[in-house]
mmCIF file of N, CA and C in Angstrom:
data_model
loop_
_atom_site.group_PDB
_atom_site.id
_atom_site.type_symbol
_atom_site.label_atom_id
_atom_site.label_comp_id
_atom_site.label_asym_id
_atom_site.label_seq_id
_atom_site.Cartn_x
_atom_site.Cartn_y
_atom_site.Cartn_z
ATOM 1 N N MET C 1 -8.006 17.763 7.854
ATOM 2 C CA MET C 1 -8.172 16.346 7.571
ATOM 3 C C MET C 1 -7.229 15.967 6.432
ATOM 4 N N HIS C 2 -6.538 14.862 6.590
ATOM 5 C CA HIS C 2 -5.602 14.402 5.576
ATOM 6 C C HIS C 2 -6.343 13.652 4.480
ATOM 7 N N GLN C 3 -5.878 13.808 3.270
ATOM 8 C CA GLN C 3 -6.423 13.083 2.135
ATOM 9 C C GLN C 3 -5.402 12.059 1.675
ATOM 10 N N ALA C 4 -5.862 11.029 1.022
ATOM 11 C CA ALA C 4 -4.966 10.045 0.439
ATOM 12 C C ALA C 4 -4.138 10.728 -0.620
ATOM 13 N N GLN C 5 -2.934 10.260 -0.793
ATOM 14 C CA GLN C 5 -2.050 10.876 -1.758
ATOM 15 C C GLN C 5 -1.546 9.830 -2.729
ATOM 16 N N PRO C 6 -1.918 9.945 -4.008
ATOM 17 C CA PRO C 6 -1.306 9.038 -4.969
ATOM 18 C C PRO C 6 0.145 9.430 -5.123
ATOM 19 N N LEU C 7 0.995 8.464 -5.136
ATOM 20 C CA LEU C 7 2.416 8.736 -5.280
ATOM 21 C C LEU C 7 2.741 8.544 -6.746
ATOM 22 N N SER C 8 2.751 9.664 -7.475
ATOM 23 C CA SER C 8 2.755 9.587 -8.930
ATOM 24 C C SER C 8 3.911 10.349 -9.550
ATOM 25 N N ALA C 9 3.900 10.360 -10.860
ATOM 26 C CA ALA C 9 4.929 11.051 -11.627
ATOM 27 C C ALA C 9 4.970 12.533 -11.298
ATOM 28 N N ALA C 10 3.839 13.125 -10.942
ATOM 29 C CA ALA C 10 3.806 14.539 -10.603
ATOM 30 C C ALA C 10 4.656 14.833 -9.377
ATOM 31 N N ALA C 11 4.865 13.837 -8.534
ATOM 32 C CA ALA C 11 5.650 14.027 -7.329
ATOM 33 C C ALA C 11 7.116 13.647 -7.529
ATOM 34 N N GLY C 12 7.497 13.289 -8.747
ATOM 35 C CA GLY C 12 8.896 13.063 -9.028
ATOM 36 C C GLY C 12 9.288 11.645 -9.387
ATOM 37 N N ALA C 13 8.358 10.733 -9.512
ATOM 38 C CA ALA C 13 8.693 9.366 -9.885
ATOM 39 C C ALA C 13 8.319 9.126 -11.334
ATOM 40 N N SER C 14 8.848 8.070 -11.891
ATOM 41 C CA SER C 14 8.473 7.724 -13.251
ATOM 42 C C SER C 14 7.045 7.196 -13.263
ATOM 43 N N PRO C 15 6.350 7.251 -14.416
ATOM 44 C CA PRO C 15 4.955 6.803 -14.468
ATOM 45 C C PRO C 15 4.816 5.361 -13.995
ATOM 46 N N GLY C 16 3.755 5.118 -13.184
ATOM 47 C CA GLY C 16 3.492 3.781 -12.694
ATOM 48 C C GLY C 16 4.312 3.412 -11.475
ATOM 49 N N ARG C 17 5.200 4.279 -11.060
ATOM 50 C CA ARG C 17 6.043 4.025 -9.892
ATOM 51 C C ARG C 17 5.661 5.010 -8.808
ATOM 52 N N MET C 18 6.328 4.967 -7.695
ATOM 53 C CA MET C 18 5.966 5.845 -6.601
ATOM 54 C C MET C 18 6.982 6.951 -6.403
ATOM 55 N N ALA C 19 6.539 8.003 -5.775
ATOM 56 C CA ALA C 19 7.423 9.083 -5.361
ATOM 57 C C ALA C 19 7.530 9.043 -3.849
ATOM 58 N N GLN C 20 8.455 9.786 -3.302
ATOM 59 C CA GLN C 20 8.630 9.813 -1.856
ATOM 60 C C GLN C 20 7.428 10.473 -1.198
ATOM 61 N N ALA C 21 6.863 9.811 -0.222
ATOM 62 C CA ALA C 21 5.727 10.357 0.514
ATOM 63 C C ALA C 21 6.225 11.350 1.553
ATOM 64 N N ASP C 22 5.350 12.245 1.981
ATOM 65 C CA ASP C 22 5.669 13.175 3.049
ATOM 66 C C ASP C 22 5.532 12.433 4.367
ATOM 67 N N THR C 23 6.655 12.060 4.939
ATOM 68 C CA THR C 23 6.651 11.317 6.196
ATOM 69 C C THR C 23 7.324 12.119 7.294
ATOM 70 N N SER C 24 7.311 13.432 7.167
ATOM 71 C CA SER C 24 8.048 14.276 8.094
ATOM 72 C C SER C 24 7.249 14.668 9.324
ATOM 73 N N SER C 25 6.041 14.154 9.518
ATOM 74 C CA SER C 25 5.168 14.611 10.585
ATOM 75 C C SER C 25 5.737 14.393 11.973
ATOM 76 N N SER C 26 6.083 13.166 12.339
ATOM 77 C CA SER C 26 6.541 12.956 13.704
ATOM 78 C C SER C 26 7.897 12.259 13.785
ATOM 79 N N GLY C 27 8.314 11.605 12.716
ATOM 80 C CA GLY C 27 9.603 10.941 12.731
ATOM 81 C C GLY C 27 9.646 9.702 13.610
ATOM 82 N N GLY C 28 8.497 9.184 14.042
ATOM 83 C CA GLY C 28 8.440 8.032 14.921
ATOM 84 C C GLY C 28 8.642 6.731 14.184
ATOM 85 N N ALA C 29 8.472 5.633 14.939
ATOM 86 C CA ALA C 29 8.646 4.296 14.375
ATOM 87 C C ALA C 29 7.675 4.046 13.232
ATOM 88 N N GLY C 30 6.433 4.558 13.352
ATOM 89 C CA GLY C 30 5.450 4.383 12.286
ATOM 90 C C GLY C 30 5.892 5.029 10.986
ATOM 91 N N ASP C 31 6.528 6.190 11.079
ATOM 92 C CA ASP C 31 7.018 6.867 9.883
ATOM 93 C C ASP C 31 8.216 6.138 9.286
ATOM 94 N N ARG C 32 9.081 5.595 10.131
ATOM 95 C CA ARG C 32 10.216 4.810 9.620
ATOM 96 C C ARG C 32 9.713 3.552 8.919
ATOM 97 N N LEU C 33 8.682 2.924 9.496
ATOM 98 C CA LEU C 33 8.086 1.745 8.871
ATOM 99 C C LEU C 33 7.462 2.123 7.529
ATOM 100 N N LEU C 34 6.756 3.239 7.492
ATOM 101 C CA LEU C 34 6.153 3.710 6.240
ATOM 102 C C LEU C 34 7.220 3.934 5.174
ATOM 103 N N GLU C 35 8.310 4.576 5.537
ATOM 104 C CA GLU C 35 9.399 4.811 4.584
ATOM 105 C C GLU C 35 9.981 3.498 4.071
ATOM 106 N N LEU C 36 10.166 2.531 4.963
ATOM 107 C CA LEU C 36 10.686 1.231 4.564
ATOM 108 C C LEU C 36 9.747 0.558 3.568
ATOM 109 N N VAL C 37 8.441 0.571 3.867
ATOM 110 C CA VAL C 37 7.445 -0.063 2.991
ATOM 111 C C VAL C 37 7.437 0.606 1.620
ATOM 112 N N LEU C 38 7.396 1.930 1.592
ATOM 113 C CA LEU C 38 7.356 2.649 0.318
ATOM 114 C C LEU C 38 8.619 2.411 -0.497
ATOM 115 N N SER C 39 9.752 2.406 0.164
ATOM 116 C CA SER C 39 11.018 2.174 -0.523
ATOM 117 C C SER C 39 11.069 0.767 -1.116
ATOM 118 N N GLN C 40 10.645 -0.233 -0.334
ATOM 119 C CA GLN C 40 10.680 -1.610 -0.815
ATOM 120 C C GLN C 40 9.715 -1.810 -1.983
ATOM 121 N N LEU C 41 8.528 -1.256 -1.886
ATOM 122 C CA LEU C 41 7.566 -1.394 -2.991
ATOM 123 C C LEU C 41 8.078 -0.701 -4.252
ATOM 124 N N ASP C 42 8.764 0.422 -4.090
ATOM 125 C CA ASP C 42 9.363 1.099 -5.243
ATOM 126 C C ASP C 42 10.440 0.220 -5.862
ATOM 127 N N ASP C 43 11.291 -0.366 -5.023
ATOM 128 C CA ASP C 43 12.347 -1.256 -5.518
ATOM 129 C C ASP C 43 11.756 -2.444 -6.274
ATOM 130 N N ASP C 44 10.605 -2.932 -5.818
ATOM 131 C CA ASP C 44 9.962 -4.094 -6.442
ATOM 132 C C ASP C 44 9.041 -3.720 -7.592
ATOM 133 N N GLN C 45 9.059 -2.449 -7.998
ATOM 134 C CA GLN C 45 8.296 -1.942 -9.141
ATOM 135 C C GLN C 45 6.795 -2.098 -8.982
ATOM 136 N N ALA C 46 6.302 -1.823 -7.770
ATOM 137 C CA ALA C 46 4.854 -1.785 -7.554
ATOM 138 C C ALA C 46 4.271 -0.661 -8.399
ATOM 139 N N GLN C 47 3.047 -0.845 -8.842
ATOM 140 C CA GLN C 47 2.396 0.135 -9.711
ATOM 141 C C GLN C 47 1.249 0.828 -8.987
ATOM 142 N N ASP C 48 0.968 2.058 -9.412
ATOM 143 C CA ASP C 48 -0.185 2.829 -8.920
ATOM 144 C C ASP C 48 -0.256 2.845 -7.401
ATOM 145 N N LEU C 49 0.831 3.225 -6.783
ATOM 146 C CA LEU C 49 0.943 3.251 -5.329
ATOM 147 C C LEU C 49 0.172 4.434 -4.755
ATOM 148 N N VAL C 50 -0.656 4.151 -3.738
ATOM 149 C CA VAL C 50 -1.423 5.189 -3.055
ATOM 150 C C VAL C 50 -1.187 5.039 -1.561
ATOM 151 N N ALA C 51 -0.874 6.149 -0.895
ATOM 152 C CA ALA C 51 -0.710 6.161 0.564
ATOM 153 C C ALA C 51 -1.884 6.909 1.162
ATOM 154 N N ILE C 52 -2.578 6.280 2.085
ATOM 155 C CA ILE C 52 -3.745 6.884 2.731
ATOM 156 C C ILE C 52 -3.443 7.044 4.218
ATOM 157 N N PRO C 53 -3.352 8.285 4.700
ATOM 158 C CA PRO C 53 -3.156 8.476 6.138
ATOM 159 C C PRO C 53 -4.446 8.154 6.880
ATOM 160 N N LEU C 54 -4.359 7.306 7.890
ATOM 161 C CA LEU C 54 -5.547 6.881 8.628
ATOM 162 C C LEU C 54 -5.643 7.521 10.012
ATOM 163 N N ALA C 55 -4.617 8.224 10.430
ATOM 164 C CA ALA C 55 -4.638 8.851 11.752
ATOM 165 C C ALA C 55 -5.852 9.778 11.839
ATOM 166 N N GLY C 56 -6.668 9.581 12.860
ATOM 167 C CA GLY C 56 -7.872 10.378 13.038
ATOM 168 C C GLY C 56 -9.089 9.816 12.316
ATOM 169 N N LYS C 57 -8.873 8.893 11.382
ATOM 170 C CA LYS C 57 -9.981 8.263 10.657
ATOM 171 C C LYS C 57 -10.287 6.878 11.189
ATOM 172 N N SER C 58 -9.235 6.181 11.625
ATOM 173 C CA SER C 58 -9.393 4.799 12.047
ATOM 174 C C SER C 58 -8.318 4.460 13.075
ATOM 175 N N SER C 59 -8.632 3.539 13.947
ATOM 176 C CA SER C 59 -7.653 3.101 14.940
ATOM 177 C C SER C 59 -6.897 1.850 14.491
ATOM 178 N N ILE C 60 -7.181 1.341 13.287
ATOM 179 C CA ILE C 60 -6.539 0.100 12.841
ATOM 180 C C ILE C 60 -5.067 0.292 12.517
ATOM 181 N N ALA C 61 -4.690 1.476 12.041
ATOM 182 C CA ALA C 61 -3.307 1.749 11.668
ATOM 183 C C ALA C 61 -3.153 3.244 11.436
ATOM 184 N N ASP C 62 -1.909 3.676 11.269
ATOM 185 C CA ASP C 62 -1.638 5.079 10.961
ATOM 186 C C ASP C 62 -1.644 5.337 9.460
ATOM 187 N N HIS C 63 -1.289 4.318 8.676
ATOM 188 C CA HIS C 63 -1.195 4.474 7.222
ATOM 189 C C HIS C 63 -1.693 3.216 6.529
ATOM 190 N N MET C 64 -2.321 3.409 5.373
ATOM 191 C CA MET C 64 -2.696 2.298 4.508
ATOM 192 C C MET C 64 -2.047 2.541 3.149
ATOM 193 N N ILE C 65 -1.411 1.520 2.634
ATOM 194 C CA ILE C 65 -0.775 1.583 1.326
ATOM 195 C C ILE C 65 -1.517 0.627 0.407
ATOM 196 N N ILE C 66 -1.856 1.107 -0.784
ATOM 197 C CA ILE C 66 -2.500 0.277 -1.791
ATOM 198 C C ILE C 66 -1.626 0.327 -3.038
ATOM 199 N N ALA C 67 -1.311 -0.849 -3.576
ATOM 200 C CA ALA C 67 -0.459 -0.918 -4.762
ATOM 201 C C ALA C 67 -0.848 -2.125 -5.597
ATOM 202 N N SER C 68 -0.412 -2.101 -6.836
ATOM 203 C CA SER C 68 -0.703 -3.198 -7.765
ATOM 204 C C SER C 68 0.588 -3.840 -8.248
ATOM 205 N N GLY C 69 0.457 -5.106 -8.586
ATOM 206 C CA GLY C 69 1.513 -5.836 -9.272
ATOM 207 C C GLY C 69 0.969 -6.282 -10.614
ATOM 208 N N ARG C 70 1.843 -6.597 -11.543
ATOM 209 C CA ARG C 70 1.398 -6.956 -12.892
ATOM 210 C C ARG C 70 0.817 -8.364 -12.979
ATOM 211 N N SER C 71 1.148 -9.228 -12.027
ATOM 212 C CA SER C 71 0.702 -10.622 -12.070
ATOM 213 C C SER C 71 0.624 -11.168 -10.652
ATOM 214 N N THR C 72 0.007 -12.346 -10.518
ATOM 215 C CA THR C 72 -0.046 -12.976 -9.196
ATOM 216 C C THR C 72 1.361 -13.304 -8.704
ATOM 217 N N ARG C 73 2.226 -13.667 -9.611
ATOM 218 C CA ARG C 73 3.609 -13.981 -9.236
ATOM 219 C C ARG C 73 4.308 -12.749 -8.664
ATOM 220 N N GLN C 74 4.138 -11.591 -9.305
ATOM 221 C CA GLN C 74 4.770 -10.378 -8.795
ATOM 222 C C GLN C 74 4.157 -9.962 -7.460
ATOM 223 N N VAL C 75 2.838 -10.053 -7.328
ATOM 224 C CA VAL C 75 2.165 -9.695 -6.072
ATOM 225 C C VAL C 75 2.694 -10.575 -4.932
ATOM 226 N N ALA C 76 2.791 -11.872 -5.159
ATOM 227 C CA ALA C 76 3.280 -12.788 -4.128
ATOM 228 C C ALA C 76 4.732 -12.489 -3.773
ATOM 229 N N ALA C 77 5.557 -12.245 -4.773
ATOM 230 C CA ALA C 77 6.972 -11.953 -4.515
ATOM 231 C C ALA C 77 7.125 -10.649 -3.737
ATOM 232 N N MET C 78 6.370 -9.618 -4.114
ATOM 233 C CA MET C 78 6.430 -8.345 -3.392
ATOM 234 C C MET C 78 6.023 -8.527 -1.940
ATOM 235 N N ALA C 79 4.964 -9.278 -1.707
ATOM 236 C CA ALA C 79 4.459 -9.482 -0.347
ATOM 237 C C ALA C 79 5.479 -10.223 0.514
ATOM 238 N N GLN C 80 6.037 -11.291 -0.013
ATOM 239 C CA GLN C 80 7.009 -12.069 0.748
ATOM 240 C C GLN C 80 8.267 -11.255 1.052
ATOM 241 N N LYS C 81 8.736 -10.524 0.061
ATOM 242 C CA LYS C 81 9.934 -9.713 0.246
ATOM 243 C C LYS C 81 9.674 -8.584 1.238
ATOM 244 N N LEU C 82 8.505 -7.956 1.149
ATOM 245 C CA LEU C 82 8.171 -6.867 2.059
ATOM 246 C C LEU C 82 8.072 -7.371 3.499
ATOM 247 N N ALA C 83 7.434 -8.502 3.704
ATOM 248 C CA ALA C 83 7.325 -9.074 5.051
ATOM 249 C C ALA C 83 8.715 -9.358 5.628
ATOM 250 N N GLU C 84 9.611 -9.855 4.802
ATOM 251 C CA GLU C 84 10.977 -10.131 5.253
ATOM 252 C C GLU C 84 11.719 -8.837 5.593
ATOM 253 N N LYS C 85 11.573 -7.800 4.768
ATOM 254 C CA LYS C 85 12.232 -6.510 5.027
ATOM 255 C C LYS C 85 11.708 -5.872 6.311
ATOM 256 N N ILE C 86 10.412 -6.006 6.559
ATOM 257 C CA ILE C 86 9.819 -5.461 7.787
ATOM 258 C C ILE C 86 10.442 -6.143 9.001
ATOM 259 N N LYS C 87 10.597 -7.453 8.930
ATOM 260 C CA LYS C 87 11.217 -8.203 10.026
ATOM 261 C C LYS C 87 12.679 -7.798 10.199
ATOM 262 N N GLN C 88 13.419 -7.723 9.084
ATOM 263 C CA GLN C 88 14.829 -7.337 9.135
ATOM 264 C C GLN C 88 15.004 -5.916 9.662
ATOM 265 N N GLY C 89 14.008 -5.052 9.413
ATOM 266 C CA GLY C 89 14.066 -3.673 9.877
ATOM 267 C C GLY C 89 13.777 -3.512 11.353
ATOM 268 N N GLY C 90 13.452 -4.612 12.033
ATOM 269 C CA GLY C 90 13.215 -4.573 13.462
ATOM 270 C C GLY C 90 11.787 -4.223 13.846
ATOM 271 N N PHE C 91 10.852 -4.378 12.906
ATOM 272 C CA PHE C 91 9.455 -4.044 13.168
ATOM 273 C C PHE C 91 8.608 -5.270 13.507
ATOM 274 N N GLY C 92 9.241 -6.410 13.727
ATOM 275 C CA GLY C 92 8.521 -7.624 14.093
ATOM 276 C C GLY C 92 8.006 -8.375 12.878
ATOM 277 N N ASN C 93 7.253 -9.436 13.167
ATOM 278 C CA ASN C 93 6.687 -10.255 12.096
ATOM 279 C C ASN C 93 5.377 -9.652 11.618
ATOM 280 N N ALA C 94 5.315 -9.318 10.345
ATOM 281 C CA ALA C 94 4.076 -8.817 9.743
ATOM 282 C C ALA C 94 3.171 -10.010 9.451
ATOM 283 N N ARG C 95 1.877 -9.825 9.653
ATOM 284 C CA ARG C 95 0.911 -10.872 9.304
ATOM 285 C C ARG C 95 0.566 -10.727 7.824
ATOM 286 N N VAL C 96 0.603 -11.833 7.102
ATOM 287 C CA VAL C 96 0.352 -11.833 5.664
ATOM 288 C C VAL C 96 -0.824 -12.749 5.374
ATOM 289 N N GLU C 97 -1.810 -12.246 4.664
ATOM 290 C CA GLU C 97 -2.992 -13.027 4.273
ATOM 291 C C GLU C 97 -3.161 -12.951 2.758
ATOM 292 N N GLY C 98 -3.570 -14.056 2.168
ATOM 293 C CA GLY C 98 -3.905 -14.077 0.748
ATOM 294 C C GLY C 98 -2.803 -14.551 -0.172
ATOM 295 N N LEU C 99 -1.722 -15.085 0.374
ATOM 296 C CA LEU C 99 -0.608 -15.500 -0.480
ATOM 297 C C LEU C 99 -0.915 -16.671 -1.409
ATOM 298 N N PRO C 100 -1.676 -17.660 -1.025
ATOM 299 C CA PRO C 100 -1.866 -18.770 -1.964
ATOM 300 C C PRO C 100 -2.399 -18.330 -3.331
ATOM 301 N N ALA C 101 -3.421 -17.479 -3.349
ATOM 302 C CA ALA C 101 -3.978 -17.029 -4.630
ATOM 303 C C ALA C 101 -3.235 -15.809 -5.159
ATOM 304 N N ALA C 102 -2.804 -14.920 -4.261
ATOM 305 C CA ALA C 102 -2.053 -13.702 -4.587
ATOM 306 C C ALA C 102 -2.802 -12.771 -5.537
ATOM 307 N N ASP C 103 -4.138 -12.800 -5.504
ATOM 308 C CA ASP C 103 -4.920 -11.796 -6.224
ATOM 309 C C ASP C 103 -4.975 -10.519 -5.397
ATOM 310 N N TRP C 104 -5.101 -10.701 -4.068
ATOM 311 C CA TRP C 104 -5.141 -9.598 -3.105
ATOM 312 C C TRP C 104 -4.414 -10.093 -1.871
ATOM 313 N N VAL C 105 -3.286 -9.482 -1.564
ATOM 314 C CA VAL C 105 -2.507 -9.859 -0.398
ATOM 315 C C VAL C 105 -2.519 -8.700 0.588
ATOM 316 N N LEU C 106 -2.846 -9.009 1.825
ATOM 317 C CA LEU C 106 -2.869 -8.029 2.897
ATOM 318 C C LEU C 106 -1.663 -8.274 3.791
ATOM 319 N N ILE C 107 -0.917 -7.207 4.063
ATOM 320 C CA ILE C 107 0.227 -7.281 4.966
ATOM 321 C C ILE C 107 -0.051 -6.321 6.110
ATOM 322 N N ASP C 108 -0.216 -6.873 7.304
ATOM 323 C CA ASP C 108 -0.488 -6.066 8.496
ATOM 324 C C ASP C 108 0.804 -5.952 9.285
ATOM 325 N N ALA C 109 1.401 -4.762 9.237
ATOM 326 C CA ALA C 109 2.658 -4.520 9.940
ATOM 327 C C ALA C 109 2.442 -3.641 11.169
ATOM 328 N N GLY C 110 1.201 -3.568 11.638
ATOM 329 C CA GLY C 110 0.898 -2.766 12.815
ATOM 330 C C GLY C 110 0.501 -1.353 12.439
ATOM 331 N N ASP C 111 1.471 -0.436 12.420
ATOM 332 C CA ASP C 111 1.184 0.966 12.087
ATOM 333 C C ASP C 111 0.902 1.175 10.603
ATOM 334 N N VAL C 112 1.315 0.232 9.775
ATOM 335 C CA VAL C 112 1.122 0.331 8.325
ATOM 336 C C VAL C 112 0.462 -0.947 7.830
ATOM 337 N N ILE C 113 -0.622 -0.765 7.087
ATOM 338 C CA ILE C 113 -1.308 -1.895 6.456
ATOM 339 C C ILE C 113 -1.133 -1.744 4.951
ATOM 340 N N VAL C 114 -0.741 -2.829 4.302
ATOM 341 C CA VAL C 114 -0.459 -2.805 2.871
ATOM 342 C C VAL C 114 -1.407 -3.761 2.154
ATOM 343 N N HIS C 115 -2.043 -3.268 1.099
ATOM 344 C CA HIS C 115 -2.879 -4.089 0.221
ATOM 345 C C HIS C 115 -2.181 -4.153 -1.127
ATOM 346 N N LEU C 116 -1.849 -5.366 -1.562
ATOM 347 C CA LEU C 116 -1.244 -5.577 -2.877
ATOM 348 C C LEU C 116 -2.241 -6.342 -3.737
ATOM 349 N N PHE C 117 -2.498 -5.827 -4.919
ATOM 350 C CA PHE C 117 -3.526 -6.387 -5.801
ATOM 351 C C PHE C 117 -2.989 -6.675 -7.191
ATOM 352 N N ARG C 118 -3.660 -7.599 -7.874
ATOM 353 C CA ARG C 118 -3.597 -7.628 -9.331
ATOM 354 C C ARG C 118 -4.512 -6.491 -9.785
ATOM 355 N N PRO C 119 -4.232 -5.800 -10.894
ATOM 356 C CA PRO C 119 -5.020 -4.630 -11.291
ATOM 357 C C PRO C 119 -6.528 -4.879 -11.404
ATOM 358 N N GLU C 120 -6.937 -6.028 -11.942
ATOM 359 C CA GLU C 120 -8.365 -6.302 -12.122
ATOM 360 C C GLU C 120 -9.076 -6.427 -10.777
ATOM 361 N N VAL C 121 -8.418 -7.054 -9.823
ATOM 362 C CA VAL C 121 -8.993 -7.247 -8.494
ATOM 363 C C VAL C 121 -9.051 -5.909 -7.758
ATOM 364 N N ARG C 122 -8.024 -5.104 -7.935
ATOM 365 C CA ARG C 122 -8.000 -3.785 -7.298
ATOM 366 C C ARG C 122 -9.152 -2.914 -7.782
ATOM 367 N N SER C 123 -9.395 -2.906 -9.073
ATOM 368 C CA SER C 123 -10.488 -2.067 -9.597
ATOM 369 C C SER C 123 -11.852 -2.591 -9.138
ATOM 370 N N PHE C 124 -11.984 -3.894 -8.937
ATOM 371 C CA PHE C 124 -13.242 -4.459 -8.463
ATOM 372 C C PHE C 124 -13.553 -4.008 -7.034
ATOM 373 N N TYR C 125 -12.565 -4.093 -6.131
ATOM 374 C CA TYR C 125 -12.797 -3.744 -4.728
ATOM 375 C C TYR C 125 -12.714 -2.247 -4.463
ATOM 376 N N ASN C 126 -11.906 -1.533 -5.230
ATOM 377 C CA ASN C 126 -11.821 -0.072 -5.183
ATOM 378 C C ASN C 126 -11.703 0.479 -3.753
ATOM 379 N N LEU C 127 -10.703 0.031 -3.027
ATOM 380 C CA LEU C 127 -10.507 0.475 -1.646
ATOM 381 C C LEU C 127 -10.274 1.974 -1.530
ATOM 382 N N GLU C 128 -9.648 2.573 -2.533
ATOM 383 C CA GLU C 128 -9.414 4.017 -2.487
ATOM 384 C C GLU C 128 -10.724 4.778 -2.334
ATOM 385 N N ARG C 129 -11.735 4.343 -3.039
ATOM 386 C CA ARG C 129 -13.026 5.021 -2.968
ATOM 387 C C ARG C 129 -13.672 4.823 -1.594
ATOM 388 N N MET C 130 -13.537 3.637 -1.030
ATOM 389 C CA MET C 130 -14.100 3.357 0.276
ATOM 390 C C MET C 130 -13.495 4.281 1.334
ATOM 391 N N TRP C 131 -12.228 4.631 1.177
ATOM 392 C CA TRP C 131 -11.573 5.505 2.137
ATOM 393 C C TRP C 131 -11.630 6.974 1.705
ATOM 394 N N GLY C 132 -12.525 7.288 0.767
ATOM 395 C CA GLY C 132 -12.748 8.677 0.388
ATOM 396 C C GLY C 132 -11.735 9.230 -0.577
ATOM 397 N N PHE C 133 -11.186 8.386 -1.441
ATOM 398 C CA PHE C 133 -10.204 8.850 -2.417
ATOM 399 C C PHE C 133 -10.378 8.075 -3.707
ATOM 400 N N GLY C 134 -10.221 8.754 -4.813
ATOM 401 C CA GLY C 134 -10.247 8.091 -6.120
ATOM 402 C C GLY C 134 -11.643 7.923 -6.658
ATOM 403 N N ASP C 135 -11.786 8.088 -7.948
ATOM 404 C CA ASP C 135 -13.064 7.936 -8.646
ATOM 405 C C ASP C 135 -14.178 8.716 -7.970
ATOM 406 N N GLU C 136 -13.852 9.925 -7.504
ATOM 407 C CA GLU C 136 -14.853 10.729 -6.844
ATOM 408 C C GLU C 136 -15.763 11.346 -7.885
ATOM 409 N N LYS C 137 -16.969 10.808 -7.986
ATOM 410 C CA LYS C 137 -17.937 11.273 -8.967
ATOM 411 C C LYS C 137 -19.152 11.788 -8.226
ATOM 412 N N THR C 138 -19.682 12.872 -8.709
ATOM 413 C CA THR C 138 -20.871 13.421 -8.100
ATOM 414 C C THR C 138 -22.092 12.989 -8.904
ATOM 415 N N GLY C 139 -23.219 12.944 -8.244
ATOM 416 C CA GLY C 139 -24.435 12.555 -8.948
ATOM 417 C C GLY C 139 -25.242 11.589 -8.121
ATOM 418 N N ALA C 140 -26.395 11.221 -8.647
ATOM 419 C CA ALA C 140 -27.288 10.293 -7.929
ATOM 420 C C ALA C 140 -26.709 8.892 -7.919
ATOM 421 N N ALA C 141 -26.910 8.209 -6.837
ATOM 422 C CA ALA C 141 -26.394 6.849 -6.732
ATOM 423 C C ALA C 141 -27.455 5.845 -7.102
#
């Protein structure tokens, strides 16, 4: 079973930025899309990037990416730029939700789903924990 992988300084990136994810599994269109998304988010200085492989866990997508921006302005700019890069890359039009407020923007590119958050909103919803990663604490609930 695959676990979510934080793309952190331990993997070769500077703190708060992402490192290259292991996308060598099949080399298909989904992996090329994943590489494009990760590269673009790195270029746009997304913070605390986490890649969660969903294959075998969910039929909604093959990968989920969760990242933060420093402000609503940065989150909105990252989302708009990423949607444009996905289209330019030949992956079709990505569906984008949440742009007016830009506290949490969802980009559905088919095989890859991207959640972009302001840090406070991200910690409130804690999607990493919902998918079995991050803040794993044992004890009574």
